[in-house]
CSV table of C-alpha atoms in Angstrom, one decimal:
chain,number,residue,atom,x,y,z
M,1,MET,CA,37.8,-13.3,-17.7
M,2,SER,CA,34.6,-11.7,-19.0
M,3,GLN,CA,33.4,-8.7,-17.1
M,4,LEU,CA,30.2,-9.0,-15.0
M,5,PRO,CA,27.3,-6.9,-16.2
M,6,PRO,CA,25.9,-4.1,-14.1
M,7,LEU,CA,24.1,-5.5,-11.0
M,8,ASN,CA,21.5,-2.7,-11.1
M,9,GLY,CA,20.8,-3.5,-14.8
M,10,LEU,CA,20.6,-7.4,-14.0
M,11,ARG,CA,18.1,-6.6,-11.1
M,12,ALA,CA,16.0,-4.3,-13.4
M,13,PHE,CA,15.9,-6.9,-16.0
M,14,GLU,CA,15.2,-9.7,-13.6
M,15,MET,CA,12.2,-7.8,-12.4
M,16,ALA,CA,10.9,-6.6,-15.8
M,17,GLY,CA,11.1,-10.1,-16.9
M,18,ARG,CA,8.7,-11.3,-14.2
M,19,PHE,CA,6.1,-8.7,-15.0
M,20,LEU,CA,6.9,-8.1,-18.8
M,21,ASN,CA,6.2,-4.5,-17.8
M,22,PHE,CA,8.6,-1.7,-16.8
M,23,ARG,CA,6.0,0.0,-14.5
M,24,ALA,CA,5.1,-2.8,-12.5
M,25,ALA,CA,8.8,-3.6,-12.3
M,26,ALA,CA,9.5,-0.1,-10.9
M,27,ASP,CA,6.7,-0.3,-8.5
M,28,GLU,CA,8.3,-3.5,-7.1
M,29,LEU,CA,11.5,-2.0,-6.9
M,30,GLY,CA,10.5,1.1,-5.6
M,31,VAL,CA,12.1,3.2,-8.4
M,32,THR,CA,10.9,5.1,-11.3
M,33,GLN,CA,9.6,3.5,-14.5
M,34,GLY,CA,12.1,5.4,-16.4
M,35,ALA,CA,15.1,4.0,-14.2
M,36,VAL,CA,14.2,0.8,-14.8
M,37,ALA,CA,14.1,1.3,-18.7
M,38,GLN,CA,17.3,3.1,-18.7
M,39,GLN,CA,19.2,0.2,-16.6
M,40,VAL,CA,17.7,-2.5,-19.0
M,41,ARG,CA,19.0,-0.4,-21.9
M,42,GLN,CA,22.4,-0.1,-20.4
M,43,LEU,CA,22.4,-3.9,-19.7
M,44,GLU,CA,21.5,-4.4,-23.4
M,45,THR,CA,24.3,-2.1,-24.5
M,46,HIS,CA,26.9,-4.1,-22.1
M,47,LEU,CA,25.7,-7.3,-23.7
M,48,GLY,CA,25.4,-6.2,-27.2
M,49,VAL,CA,22.1,-7.9,-27.7
M,50,PRO,CA,18.4,-6.8,-27.3
M,51,LEU,CA,16.7,-8.5,-24.5
M,52,PHE,CA,13.0,-7.3,-25.0
M,53,GLU,CA,10.6,-6.3,-27.7
M,54,ARG,CA,9.2,-2.9,-26.5
M,55,LEU,CA,5.5,-3.2,-27.4
M,56,SER,CA,2.5,-0.8,-26.9
M,57,LYS,CA,1.1,-2.6,-23.8
M,58,GLY,CA,4.3,-3.8,-22.3
M,59,LEU,CA,7.2,-6.1,-23.3
M,60,ALA,CA,8.0,-9.5,-25.0
M,61,PHE,CA,11.2,-11.4,-24.4
M,62,THR,CA,13.6,-11.8,-27.5
M,63,SER,CA,14.8,-15.4,-27.9
M,64,ALA,CA,18.0,-14.4,-26.4
M,65,GLY,CA,16.2,-12.3,-23.5
M,66,ARG,CA,14.2,-15.4,-22.5
M,67,SER,CA,16.7,-17.8,-22.1
M,68,TYR,CA,19.2,-15.1,-20.4
M,69,HIS,CA,16.3,-14.1,-17.8
M,70,VAL,CA,16.0,-18.0,-16.9
M,71,ASN,CA,19.5,-18.0,-15.8
M,72,VAL,CA,19.5,-14.6,-14.3
M,73,ALA,CA,16.4,-15.2,-12.2
M,74,ALA,CA,17.9,-18.6,-11.0
M,75,ALA,CA,20.9,-16.8,-9.9
M,76,PHE,CA,19.1,-14.1,-7.9
M,77,GLU,CA,17.0,-16.9,-6.3
M,78,ALA,CA,20.3,-18.6,-5.3
M,79,LEU,CA,21.6,-15.7,-3.6
M,80,ARG,CA,18.3,-15.2,-1.7
M,81,SER,CA,18.4,-18.7,-0.7
M,82,ALA,CA,22.1,-18.6,0.4
M,83,THR,CA,21.1,-15.3,2.5
M,84,ASP,CA,18.2,-16.8,4.0
M,85,GLN,CA,20.4,-20.1,5.1
M,86,LEU,CA,23.1,-17.7,6.5
M,87,LYS,CA,20.4,-15.9,8.6
M,88,PRO,CA,17.5,-17.7,9.1
M,89,GLU,CA,14.5,-16.3,10.9
M,90,PRO,CA,11.7,-18.7,10.4
M,91,GLY,CA,9.2,-16.9,12.8
M,92,LYS,CA,9.8,-13.5,11.5
M,93,VAL,CA,7.2,-11.8,9.2
M,94,LEU,CA,7.8,-8.0,8.1
M,95,VAL,CA,4.8,-6.4,6.6
M,96,SER,CA,4.8,-3.0,4.9
M,97,VAL,CA,2.0,-0.8,5.7
M,98,THR,CA,1.6,3.1,5.5
M,99,PRO,CA,2.0,5.1,8.6
M,100,THR,CA,-1.8,5.9,8.8
M,101,PHE,CA,-2.7,2.2,8.4
M,102,ALA,CA,-0.2,1.1,11.1
M,103,ALA,CA,-1.5,4.0,13.6
M,104,LYS,CA,-5.1,3.7,13.2
M,105,TRP,CA,-5.8,0.1,12.1
M,106,LEU,CA,-2.8,-2.3,12.8
M,107,ILE,CA,-1.3,-1.3,16.2
M,108,PRO,CA,-4.7,-1.1,17.8
M,109,ASN,CA,-5.3,-4.6,16.7
M,110,LEU,CA,-1.9,-6.0,17.5
M,111,PRO,CA,-2.9,-7.2,21.1
M,112,ASP,CA,-5.2,-9.8,19.4
M,113,PHE,CA,-2.5,-11.0,17.1
M,114,SER,CA,0.0,-11.1,19.9
M,115,ALA,CA,-2.5,-13.2,22.0
M,116,LYS,CA,-3.2,-15.6,19.2
M,117,HIS,CA,0.3,-16.0,17.7
M,118,PRO,CA,3.0,-15.3,20.5
M,119,ASP,CA,5.5,-17.3,18.7
M,120,ILE,CA,5.5,-15.2,15.5
M,121,ASP,CA,7.8,-12.1,15.3
M,122,LEU,CA,5.7,-9.7,13.5
M,123,ARG,CA,7.6,-6.5,12.2
M,124,ILE,CA,6.1,-3.5,10.9
M,125,LEU,CA,7.9,-1.2,8.2
M,126,ALA,CA,5.5,2.0,8.2
M,127,THR,CA,6.4,4.1,5.3
M,128,LYS,CA,4.8,6.2,2.4
M,129,LYS,CA,7.3,4.6,-0.1
M,130,VAL,CA,6.1,1.7,-1.9
M,131,SER,CA,8.5,-1.0,-0.4
M,132,SER,CA,10.0,-3.9,-2.5
M,133,PHE,CA,9.4,-7.5,-1.7
M,134,HIS,CA,12.9,-8.4,-2.9
M,135,GLY,CA,14.9,-5.2,-2.4
M,136,ASP,CA,13.4,-4.5,1.1
M,137,GLY,CA,12.9,-8.2,2.2
M,138,ILE,CA,9.4,-7.6,3.1
M,139,ASP,CA,7.0,-10.5,3.3
M,140,LEU,CA,3.5,-8.9,3.0
M,141,ALA,CA,2.3,-5.4,2.1
M,142,VAL,CA,-0.8,-3.5,2.5
M,143,ARG,CA,-1.4,-1.1,-0.4
M,144,GLN,CA,-4.1,1.1,-1.4
M,145,GLY,CA,-5.0,0.5,-5.4
M,146,LYS,CA,-6.6,-1.3,-8.2
M,147,PRO,CA,-5.6,-5.1,-9.4
M,148,PRO,CA,-3.5,-6.4,-10.9
M,149,PHE,CA,-0.6,-5.8,-8.8
M,150,GLY,CA,1.7,-8.2,-10.6
M,151,ALA,CA,1.8,-11.8,-11.9
M,152,SER,CA,4.0,-12.8,-9.0
M,153,LEU,CA,1.8,-11.4,-6.2
M,154,ASP,CA,-1.4,-12.7,-4.6
M,155,ALA,CA,-3.8,-9.9,-3.7
M,156,HIS,CA,-6.5,-10.2,-0.9
M,157,LEU,CA,-9.0,-7.6,-0.7
M,158,LEU,CA,-9.1,-6.0,2.9
M,159,PHE,CA,-11.3,-2.9,2.9
M,160,ARG,CA,-13.2,-1.2,0.5
M,161,GLN,CA,-12.4,2.6,0.0
M,162,GLU,CA,-15.4,4.5,1.8
M,163,VAL,CA,-14.2,8.0,2.9
M,164,ILE,CA,-16.5,9.9,5.2
M,165,ALA,CA,-16.4,13.3,6.8
M,166,VAL,CA,-15.8,13.0,10.7
M,167,ALA,CA,-15.5,15.4,13.6
M,168,ALA,CA,-15.7,15.6,17.3
M,169,PRO,CA,-18.8,15.8,19.0
M,170,SER,CA,-17.9,19.0,20.5
M,171,LEU,CA,-17.3,20.9,17.2
M,172,VAL,CA,-20.9,20.1,15.9
M,173,SER,CA,-22.7,20.3,19.4
M,174,GLU,CA,-24.7,23.4,18.0
M,175,HIS,CA,-25.7,21.6,14.9
M,176,THR,CA,-28.2,18.9,14.1
M,177,LEU,CA,-26.9,15.9,12.4
M,178,PRO,CA,-26.4,15.4,9.6
M,179,VAL,CA,-25.0,19.0,9.2
M,180,SER,CA,-26.5,21.0,6.3
M,181,PRO,CA,-24.4,22.1,3.4
M,182,GLN,CA,-24.1,25.7,4.8
M,183,ALA,CA,-23.0,24.5,8.0
M,184,MET,CA,-20.5,22.3,6.3
M,185,SER,CA,-19.1,25.0,4.1
M,186,SER,CA,-18.4,27.1,7.5
M,187,MET,CA,-16.7,24.5,9.4
M,188,PRO,CA,-12.9,24.4,9.5
M,189,LYS,CA,-11.4,21.5,7.4
M,190,LEU,CA,-8.5,19.3,7.9
M,191,HIS,CA,-6.5,18.4,5.0
M,192,ASP,CA,-4.0,15.6,4.3
M,193,ALA,CA,-2.0,14.6,1.3
M,194,HIS,CA,-5.1,13.1,-0.5
M,195,ASP,CA,-6.5,16.4,-1.0
M,196,LEU,CA,-10.0,15.0,-1.2
M,197,TRP,CA,-12.1,18.1,0.0
M,198,PRO,CA,-12.9,19.5,-3.3
M,199,GLU,CA,-14.4,16.1,-4.7
M,200,PHE,CA,-16.3,15.7,-1.3
M,201,LEU,CA,-17.6,19.2,-1.2
M,202,GLY,CA,-19.0,18.6,-4.8
M,203,LEU,CA,-21.0,15.7,-3.6
M,204,LEU,CA,-22.9,18.3,-1.4
M,205,ASN,CA,-23.0,20.9,-4.2
M,206,ILE,CA,-21.0,23.4,-2.0
M,207,GLU,CA,-19.1,26.2,-4.0
M,208,ASP,CA,-16.7,26.6,-1.1
M,209,ARG,CA,-13.9,24.1,-2.3
M,210,GLY,CA,-12.4,23.5,1.1
M,211,GLY,CA,-9.1,25.3,0.5
M,212,ARG,CA,-8.8,26.8,3.9
M,213,GLY,CA,-7.8,25.0,7.1
M,214,LEU,CA,-5.0,23.1,8.7
M,215,ARG,CA,-2.8,21.0,6.4
M,216,LEU,CA,-1.1,17.9,7.5
M,217,SER,CA,1.3,15.3,5.8
M,218,GLN,CA,-0.7,12.3,6.9
M,219,THR,CA,-4.3,11.2,7.4
M,220,SER,CA,-3.8,10.0,10.8
M,221,LEU,CA,-2.5,13.3,11.8
M,222,ALA,CA,-5.9,14.9,10.5
M,223,VAL,CA,-7.8,12.2,12.6
M,224,ASP,CA,-5.8,13.2,15.7
M,225,ALA,CA,-6.6,16.9,15.0
M,226,ALA,CA,-10.2,16.0,14.4
M,227,LEU,CA,-10.4,14.3,18.0
M,228,PHE,CA,-9.1,17.5,19.5
M,229,GLY,CA,-11.9,19.4,17.8
M,230,GLN,CA,-9.7,21.4,15.4
M,231,GLY,CA,-11.8,20.5,12.2
M,232,VAL,CA,-13.5,18.0,10.0
M,233,ALA,CA,-11.3,15.0,8.6
M,234,LEU,CA,-12.0,12.9,5.6
M,235,VAL,CA,-10.8,9.5,6.3
M,236,SER,CA,-11.7,6.1,5.3
M,237,ARG,CA,-14.4,4.6,7.7
M,238,PHE,CA,-12.5,1.5,8.7
M,239,LEU,CA,-9.7,3.6,10.2
M,240,VAL,CA,-12.0,5.3,12.7
M,241,ALA,CA,-14.5,2.6,13.3
M,242,ALA,CA,-13.5,2.3,16.8
M,243,GLU,CA,-13.6,6.1,17.4
M,244,LEU,CA,-17.1,6.2,15.7
M,245,GLU,CA,-18.2,3.2,17.9
M,246,ALA,CA,-17.1,5.0,21.1
M,247,LYS,CA,-18.5,8.3,19.9
M,248,ARG,CA,-15.2,10.2,20.1
M,249,LEU,CA,-15.8,11.0,16.5
M,250,VAL,CA,-19.3,11.3,14.8
M,251,GLN,CA,-20.0,11.2,10.9
M,252,ILE,CA,-21.3,14.6,10.1
M,253,THR,CA,-23.2,13.8,6.7
M,254,PRO,CA,-24.3,10.7,5.0
M,255,GLN,CA,-22.1,11.5,1.8
M,256,LYS,CA,-19.1,9.3,1.2
M,257,LEU,CA,-16.5,8.8,-1.6
M,258,THR,CA,-15.9,5.4,-3.1
M,259,GLY,CA,-13.8,4.4,-5.9
M,260,GLU,CA,-11.5,1.9,-7.2
M,261,GLN,CA,-8.5,2.5,-4.8
M,262,ASP,CA,-9.3,-0.2,-2.3
M,263,PHE,CA,-7.0,-1.7,0.5
M,264,TYR,CA,-5.5,-5.1,-0.6
M,265,LEU,CA,-3.1,-7.4,1.5
M,266,LEU,CA,-0.2,-8.4,-1.2
M,267,ALA,CA,2.0,-11.5,-0.8
M,268,THR,CA,4.4,-13.3,-3.0
M,269,ARG,CA,3.1,-16.6,-4.2
M,270,LYS,CA,6.1,-18.5,-2.9
M,271,SER,CA,5.3,-17.2,0.6
M,272,LYS,CA,2.6,-19.9,0.9
M,273,GLN,CA,5.5,-22.2,1.7
M,274,ASN,CA,6.0,-20.3,5.1
M,275,SER,CA,3.6,-21.3,7.8
M,276,ALA,CA,4.2,-17.9,9.8
M,277,ILE,CA,3.5,-15.6,6.8
M,278,ASP,CA,0.3,-17.9,6.3
M,279,SER,CA,-1.0,-17.3,9.8
M,280,VAL,CA,-0.4,-13.6,9.6
M,281,VAL,CA,-2.2,-13.3,6.2
M,282,ALA,CA,-5.2,-15.4,7.8
M,283,TRP,CA,-5.2,-13.2,10.9
M,284,LEU,CA,-5.3,-10.0,9.0
M,285,LEU,CA,-8.2,-11.2,6.6
M,286,GLU,CA,-10.2,-12.4,9.7
M,287,ARG,CA,-9.7,-9.1,11.6
M,288,ALA,CA,-10.7,-7.1,8.6
M,289,GLU,CA,-14.1,-8.9,8.6
M,290,ARG,CA,-14.9,-7.9,12.1
């Protein structure tokens, strides 16, 4: 009886073959690009035959690799199908989002979803880790980035990146809005993991690069600190739209940061066969337009 190849190598090969790119496969599996490349090399060593040609801008199958990938992909799909039949949950939809997106946009909007789709069991995986559609079993993901995200994924634009400076009215009560660059320079800054203050202050030609102030691990915490008057936060406008409308926060300067890191809803193309996933996608897109 021949020995089975290493499972991690097979998973890495199957995913790399989907995208013909180690980096895209690594993003999908939630590991490093180097780990995927190493696992594929180990598989090739085990089999004694090259599976990919390494090119400057990606990968190409060898003739042996192409035929082997067809069989390996079919085997993984059979395993996934068998698992789904063993534990069917037709009304369950698992969506992966960042903790900030969950806290500041998704959860506040969930009452509307529950009212419109009481039969769908929507589950939220809030993590800063890039979740895998296959490894983590997610159905949908909201990710900030730039297309393309992968040949097997459909991407729907939810929100453009538009980062603004916000503060509690009490913090700027002695200033006229928009605040002057001098006033902005003296205000306490709230920092998160994105560290956008140097770039933002550059828009205002302020020499103070914003290094001082409270440092927090997540944007949602910076927003909470801003609500309590502890400083100025930089945040995507859509995440604080409700606070701005209710005047719990105010935009203190018209300058904004834009870029190519927009917010997208990602779904595997085969998910179109699932009516519950289709309903969640339609609701997210409709809600994002409000």
